[in-house]
Coordinates of C-alpha atoms in Angstrom, one line a residue:
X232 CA -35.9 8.8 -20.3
X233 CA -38.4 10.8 -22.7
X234 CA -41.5 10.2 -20.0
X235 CA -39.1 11.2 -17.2
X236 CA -38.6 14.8 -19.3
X237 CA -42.3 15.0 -19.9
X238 CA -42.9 15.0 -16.4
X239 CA -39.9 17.3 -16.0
X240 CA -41.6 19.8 -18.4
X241 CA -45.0 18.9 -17.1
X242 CA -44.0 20.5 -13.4
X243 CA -41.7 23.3 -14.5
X244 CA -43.4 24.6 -18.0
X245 CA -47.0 25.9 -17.3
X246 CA -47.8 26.0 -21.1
X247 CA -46.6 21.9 -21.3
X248 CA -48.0 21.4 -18.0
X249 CA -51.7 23.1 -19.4
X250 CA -51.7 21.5 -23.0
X251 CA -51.5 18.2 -22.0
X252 CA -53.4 18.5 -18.7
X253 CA -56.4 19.7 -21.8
X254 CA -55.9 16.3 -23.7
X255 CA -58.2 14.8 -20.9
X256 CA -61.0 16.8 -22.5
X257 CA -60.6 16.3 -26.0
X258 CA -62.9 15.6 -27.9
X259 CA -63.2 12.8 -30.2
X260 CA -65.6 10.6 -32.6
X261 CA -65.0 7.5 -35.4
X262 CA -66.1 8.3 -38.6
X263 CA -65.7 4.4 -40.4
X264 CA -65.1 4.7 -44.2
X265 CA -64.1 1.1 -46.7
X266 CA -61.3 -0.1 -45.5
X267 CA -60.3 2.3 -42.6
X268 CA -61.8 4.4 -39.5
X269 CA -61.0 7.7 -39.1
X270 CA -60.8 9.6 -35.7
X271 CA -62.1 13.2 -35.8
X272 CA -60.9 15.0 -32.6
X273 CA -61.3 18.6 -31.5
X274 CA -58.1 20.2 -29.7
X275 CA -58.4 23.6 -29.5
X276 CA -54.5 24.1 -28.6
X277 CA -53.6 23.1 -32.1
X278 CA -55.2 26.3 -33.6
X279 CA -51.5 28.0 -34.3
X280 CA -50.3 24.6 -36.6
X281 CA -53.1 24.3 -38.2
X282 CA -54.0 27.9 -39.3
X283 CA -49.8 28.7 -39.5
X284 CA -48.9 30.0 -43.4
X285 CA -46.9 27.3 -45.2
X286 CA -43.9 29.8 -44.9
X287 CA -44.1 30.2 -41.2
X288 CA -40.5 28.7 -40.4
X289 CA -39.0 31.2 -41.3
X290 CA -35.7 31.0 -43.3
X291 CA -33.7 32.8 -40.5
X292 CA -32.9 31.1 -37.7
X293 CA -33.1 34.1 -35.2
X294 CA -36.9 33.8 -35.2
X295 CA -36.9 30.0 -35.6
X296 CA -38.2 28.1 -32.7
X297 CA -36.4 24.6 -33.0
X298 CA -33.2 26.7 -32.9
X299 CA -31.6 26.2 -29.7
X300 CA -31.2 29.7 -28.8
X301 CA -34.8 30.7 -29.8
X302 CA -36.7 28.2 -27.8
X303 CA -38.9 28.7 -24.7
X304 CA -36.4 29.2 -21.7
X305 CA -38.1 26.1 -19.7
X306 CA -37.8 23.8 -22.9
X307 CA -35.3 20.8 -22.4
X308 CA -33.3 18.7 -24.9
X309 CA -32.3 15.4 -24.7
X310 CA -29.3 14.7 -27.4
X311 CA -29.3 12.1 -30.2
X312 CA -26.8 10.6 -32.5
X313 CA -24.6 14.2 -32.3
X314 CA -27.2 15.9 -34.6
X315 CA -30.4 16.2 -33.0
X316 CA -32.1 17.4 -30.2
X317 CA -35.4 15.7 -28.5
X318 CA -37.8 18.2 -27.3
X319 CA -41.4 17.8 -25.2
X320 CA -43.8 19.0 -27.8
X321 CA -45.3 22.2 -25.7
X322 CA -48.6 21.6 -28.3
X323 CA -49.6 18.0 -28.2
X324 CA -51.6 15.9 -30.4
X325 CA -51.4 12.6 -27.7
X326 CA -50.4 12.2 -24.9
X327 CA -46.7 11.4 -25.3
X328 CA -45.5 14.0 -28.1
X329 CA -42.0 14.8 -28.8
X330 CA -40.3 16.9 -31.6
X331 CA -36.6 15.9 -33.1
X332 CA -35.0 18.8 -34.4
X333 CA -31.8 19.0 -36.1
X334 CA -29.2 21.2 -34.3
X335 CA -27.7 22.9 -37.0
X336 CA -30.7 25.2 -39.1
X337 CA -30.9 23.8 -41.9
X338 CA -34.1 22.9 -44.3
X339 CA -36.6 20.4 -43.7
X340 CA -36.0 17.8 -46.5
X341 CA -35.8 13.8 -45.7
X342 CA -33.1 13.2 -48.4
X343 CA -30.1 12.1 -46.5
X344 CA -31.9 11.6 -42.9
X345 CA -34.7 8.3 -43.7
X346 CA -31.6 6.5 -41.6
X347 CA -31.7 9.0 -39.1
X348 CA -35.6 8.3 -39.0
X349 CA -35.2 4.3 -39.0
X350 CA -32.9 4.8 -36.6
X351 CA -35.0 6.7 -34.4
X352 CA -37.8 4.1 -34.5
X353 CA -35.9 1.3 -33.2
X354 CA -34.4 2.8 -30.7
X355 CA -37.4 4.8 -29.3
X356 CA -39.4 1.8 -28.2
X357 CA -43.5 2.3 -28.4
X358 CA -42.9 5.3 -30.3
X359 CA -43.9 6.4 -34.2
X360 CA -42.1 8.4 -35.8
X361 CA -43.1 11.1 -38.4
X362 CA -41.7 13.2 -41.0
X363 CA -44.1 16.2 -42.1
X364 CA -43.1 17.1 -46.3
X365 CA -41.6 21.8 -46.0
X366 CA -45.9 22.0 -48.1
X367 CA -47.4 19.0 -45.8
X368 CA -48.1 20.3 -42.6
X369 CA -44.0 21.5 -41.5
X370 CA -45.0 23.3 -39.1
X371 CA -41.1 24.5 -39.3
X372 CA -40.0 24.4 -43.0
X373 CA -36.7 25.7 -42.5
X374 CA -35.8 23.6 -39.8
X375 CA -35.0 19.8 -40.5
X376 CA -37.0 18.1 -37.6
X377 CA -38.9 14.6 -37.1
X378 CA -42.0 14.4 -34.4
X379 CA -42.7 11.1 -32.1
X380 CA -45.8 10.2 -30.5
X381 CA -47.1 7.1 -28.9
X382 CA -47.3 4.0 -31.4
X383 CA -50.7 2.6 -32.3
X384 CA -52.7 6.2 -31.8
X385 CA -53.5 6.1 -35.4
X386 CA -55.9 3.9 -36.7
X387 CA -53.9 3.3 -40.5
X388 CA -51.5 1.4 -37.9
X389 CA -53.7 -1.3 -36.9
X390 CA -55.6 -1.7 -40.2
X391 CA -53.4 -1.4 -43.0
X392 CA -52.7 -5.4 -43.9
X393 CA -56.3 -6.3 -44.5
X394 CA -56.2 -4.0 -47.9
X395 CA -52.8 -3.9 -48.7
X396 CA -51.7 -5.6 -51.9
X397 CA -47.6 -6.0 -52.7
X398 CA -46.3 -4.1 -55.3
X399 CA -42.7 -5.7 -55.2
X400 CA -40.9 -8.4 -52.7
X401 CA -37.8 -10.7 -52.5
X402 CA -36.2 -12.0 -49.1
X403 CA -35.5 -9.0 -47.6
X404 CA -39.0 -7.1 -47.7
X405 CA -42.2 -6.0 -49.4
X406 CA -43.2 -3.0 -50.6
X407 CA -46.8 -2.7 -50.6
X408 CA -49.7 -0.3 -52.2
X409 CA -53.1 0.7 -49.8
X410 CA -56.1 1.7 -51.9
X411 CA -57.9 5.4 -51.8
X412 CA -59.8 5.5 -49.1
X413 CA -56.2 4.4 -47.2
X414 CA -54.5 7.9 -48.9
X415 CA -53.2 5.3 -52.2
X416 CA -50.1 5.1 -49.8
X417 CA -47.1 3.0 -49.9
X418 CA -45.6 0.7 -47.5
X419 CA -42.3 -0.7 -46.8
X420 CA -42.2 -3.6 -44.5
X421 CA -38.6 -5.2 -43.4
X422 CA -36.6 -6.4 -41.1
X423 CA -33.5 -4.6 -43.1
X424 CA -32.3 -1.4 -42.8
X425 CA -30.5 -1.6 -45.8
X426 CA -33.4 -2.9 -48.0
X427 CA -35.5 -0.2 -46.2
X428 CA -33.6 2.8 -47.3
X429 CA -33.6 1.0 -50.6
X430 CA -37.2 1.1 -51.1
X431 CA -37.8 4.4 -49.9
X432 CA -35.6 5.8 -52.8
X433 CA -37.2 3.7 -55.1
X434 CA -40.5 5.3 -54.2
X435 CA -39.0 9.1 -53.9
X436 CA -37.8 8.8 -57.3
X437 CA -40.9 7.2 -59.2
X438 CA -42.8 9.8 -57.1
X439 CA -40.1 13.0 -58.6
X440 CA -40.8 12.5 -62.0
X441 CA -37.2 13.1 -63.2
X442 CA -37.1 16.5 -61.0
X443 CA -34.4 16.5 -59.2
X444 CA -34.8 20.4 -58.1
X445 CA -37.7 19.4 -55.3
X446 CA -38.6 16.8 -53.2
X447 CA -42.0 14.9 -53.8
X448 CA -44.7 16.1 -51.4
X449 CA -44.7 13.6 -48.4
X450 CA -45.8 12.3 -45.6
X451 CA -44.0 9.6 -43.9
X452 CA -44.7 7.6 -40.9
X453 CA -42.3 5.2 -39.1
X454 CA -42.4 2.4 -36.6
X455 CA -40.1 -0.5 -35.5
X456 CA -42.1 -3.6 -33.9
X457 CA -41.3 -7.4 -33.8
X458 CA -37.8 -6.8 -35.4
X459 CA -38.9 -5.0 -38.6
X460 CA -40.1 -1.6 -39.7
X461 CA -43.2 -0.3 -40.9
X462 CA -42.9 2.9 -43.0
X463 CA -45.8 4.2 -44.6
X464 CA -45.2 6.8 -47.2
X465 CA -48.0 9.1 -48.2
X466 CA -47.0 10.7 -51.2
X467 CA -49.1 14.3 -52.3
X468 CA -50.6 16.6 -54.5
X469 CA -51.8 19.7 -52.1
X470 CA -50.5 21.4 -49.0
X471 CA -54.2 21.6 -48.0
X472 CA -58.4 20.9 -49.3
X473 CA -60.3 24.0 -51.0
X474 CA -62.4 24.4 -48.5
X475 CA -59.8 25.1 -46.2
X476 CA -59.5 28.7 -47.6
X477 CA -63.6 28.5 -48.3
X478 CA -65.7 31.9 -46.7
X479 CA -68.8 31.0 -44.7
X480 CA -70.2 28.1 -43.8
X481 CA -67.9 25.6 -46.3
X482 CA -65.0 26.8 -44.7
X483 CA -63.0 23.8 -42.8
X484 CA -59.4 24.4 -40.7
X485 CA -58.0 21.4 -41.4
X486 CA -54.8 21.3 -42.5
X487 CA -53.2 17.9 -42.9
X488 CA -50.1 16.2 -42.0
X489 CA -48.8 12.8 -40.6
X490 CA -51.2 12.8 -38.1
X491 CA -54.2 13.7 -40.9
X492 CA -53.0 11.3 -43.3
X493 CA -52.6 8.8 -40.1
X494 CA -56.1 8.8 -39.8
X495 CA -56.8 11.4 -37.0
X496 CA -58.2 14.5 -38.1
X497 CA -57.2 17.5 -36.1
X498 CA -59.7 20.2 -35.6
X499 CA -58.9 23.1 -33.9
X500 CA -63.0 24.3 -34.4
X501 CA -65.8 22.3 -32.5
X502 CA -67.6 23.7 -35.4
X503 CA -65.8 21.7 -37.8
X504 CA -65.3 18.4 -35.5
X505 CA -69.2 18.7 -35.5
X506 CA -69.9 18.7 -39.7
X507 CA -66.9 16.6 -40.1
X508 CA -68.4 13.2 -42.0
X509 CA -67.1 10.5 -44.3
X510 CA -68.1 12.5 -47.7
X511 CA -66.0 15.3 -46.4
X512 CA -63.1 12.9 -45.4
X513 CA -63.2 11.7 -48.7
X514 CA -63.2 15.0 -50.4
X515 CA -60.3 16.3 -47.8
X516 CA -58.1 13.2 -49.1
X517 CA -58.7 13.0 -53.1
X518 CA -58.0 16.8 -52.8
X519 CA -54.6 16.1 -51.2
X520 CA -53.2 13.0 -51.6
X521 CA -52.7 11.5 -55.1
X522 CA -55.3 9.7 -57.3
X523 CA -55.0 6.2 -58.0
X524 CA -53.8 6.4 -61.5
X525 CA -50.5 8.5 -60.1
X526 CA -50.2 5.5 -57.3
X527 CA -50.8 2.7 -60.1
X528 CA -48.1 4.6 -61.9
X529 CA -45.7 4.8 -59.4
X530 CA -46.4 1.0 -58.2
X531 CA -45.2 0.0 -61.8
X532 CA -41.9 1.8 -61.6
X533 CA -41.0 0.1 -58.2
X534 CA -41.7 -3.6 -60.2

């Protein structure tokens, strides 16, 4: 059903039918770091996301563009569960790219919707699914919405077990801990819904600190395969590195999100894709993610 509206949007939206047509010429390279690879790629369509203000949502929802009477006049939507709407992303990443906004405007937050998210990876077969934190890489802040792509097009997918060490298990799942160079994330692996939802608010509140005014800056991936789920949560410290806002030559667009913390680096700039290198992959990630003392912190509260 979601290819069959991607070729819909493909023949009747130029700006779909363009943007994913300009995938074939990409450009991409491995940059291989301990532990993990990391894809640089140069798409030039993702300038607007990547240089958008953190702000750029907007809090009213007659100039939001998830809103249903805001969007592009050719953009379809496919409902879900009563309370979302599937959209072709017009501004792909991959080649199978899909947004999941909530119908009603209302904040992007993942308290009360990791279900909705679960959900949404077992039932969207071959898909990932991935929650970007309002100050990591929303492109929409004031607009609840997931984002789907094609499962295994991140390299952290395929790599994670060899350096993951458990945190906490029992018969229902594990929670897990991935060193630095993996982001010091967290992940939940079950065959349990129930224990899944568990563990995520086990991690959301070691990572809040006792405040209960915000939500912990995330990044969350999700995927369903072989009867259990995946979820990696990337938990952070900045919306983006210091050299993003840099003058001259030091300056980097690069502004990361799932994808980034995925392990595909987005760069709008061949400039950038061409000085990108594991030193700076390593400075981008210690600047934004949290340090290992936080994670070893967190990791005992889960125990």
């Amino acid at each position: 059903m979601l290819l069959q509206m991607l070729e819909r949007q493909k023949a009747s939206w130029r700006t779909v039918a363009d943007n994913y047509s300009a995938l074939e010429k990409v450009m991409t390279r491995r940059i291989v770091m301990p532990h993990c690879n990391v894809t640089a790629m140069h798409n030039p369509a993702r300038i607007l996301s990547t240089a958008s203000k953190p702000d750029s949502g907007r809090t009213n929802p007659d100039s939001c563009f998830l809103c249903a009477g805001r969007r592009p006049a050719e953009q379809e939507a496919l409902p879900f569960a009563g309370k979302y709407s599937v959209l072709v992303n017009p501004y792909p990443v991959f080649k199978r790219h899909f947004t999941i906004a909530a119908q009603t405007h209302t904040g992007q937050r993942i308290a009360g919707r990791f279900g909705d998210m679960l959900l949404l990876a077992r039932l969207l077969d071959g898909y990932t699914i991935f929650y970007n934190g309002p100050g990591c890489g929303a492109s929409a802040p004031h607009h609840a919405h997931f984002q789907a792509v094609e499962s295994g097009a991140m390299p952290i997918e395929g790599e994670w077990h060899d350096a993951a060490a458990a945190v906490t298990e029992n018969r229902f799942g594990k929670i897990h801990r991935l060193p630095a160079p993996l982001r010091n994330a967290f992940v939940i692996e079950s065959g349990s819904a129930g224990y899944t939802e568990e563990a995520f608010a086990g991690i959301y509140a070691a990572a809040r600190h006792g405040n209960s005014n915000s939500e912990p800056m995330m990044n969350i991936l999700s995927l369903y395969a072989g009867g259990k789920w995946n979820v990696f949560v990337f938990l952070r410290k900045a919306h983006r590195p210091s050299f993003y806002g840099s003058d001259g030559e030091g300056q980097m667009l690069v502004s990361p999100a799932s994808v980034e913390m995925g392990g595909v680096l987005v760069l709008p700039r061949k400039e950038d894709f061409d000085k990108m290198t594991e030193r700076t992959v390593t400075a981008l990630y210690n600047e934004v993610c949290i340090d290992s003392e936080e994670a070893d912190s967190i990791a005992s509260r889960l125990k």
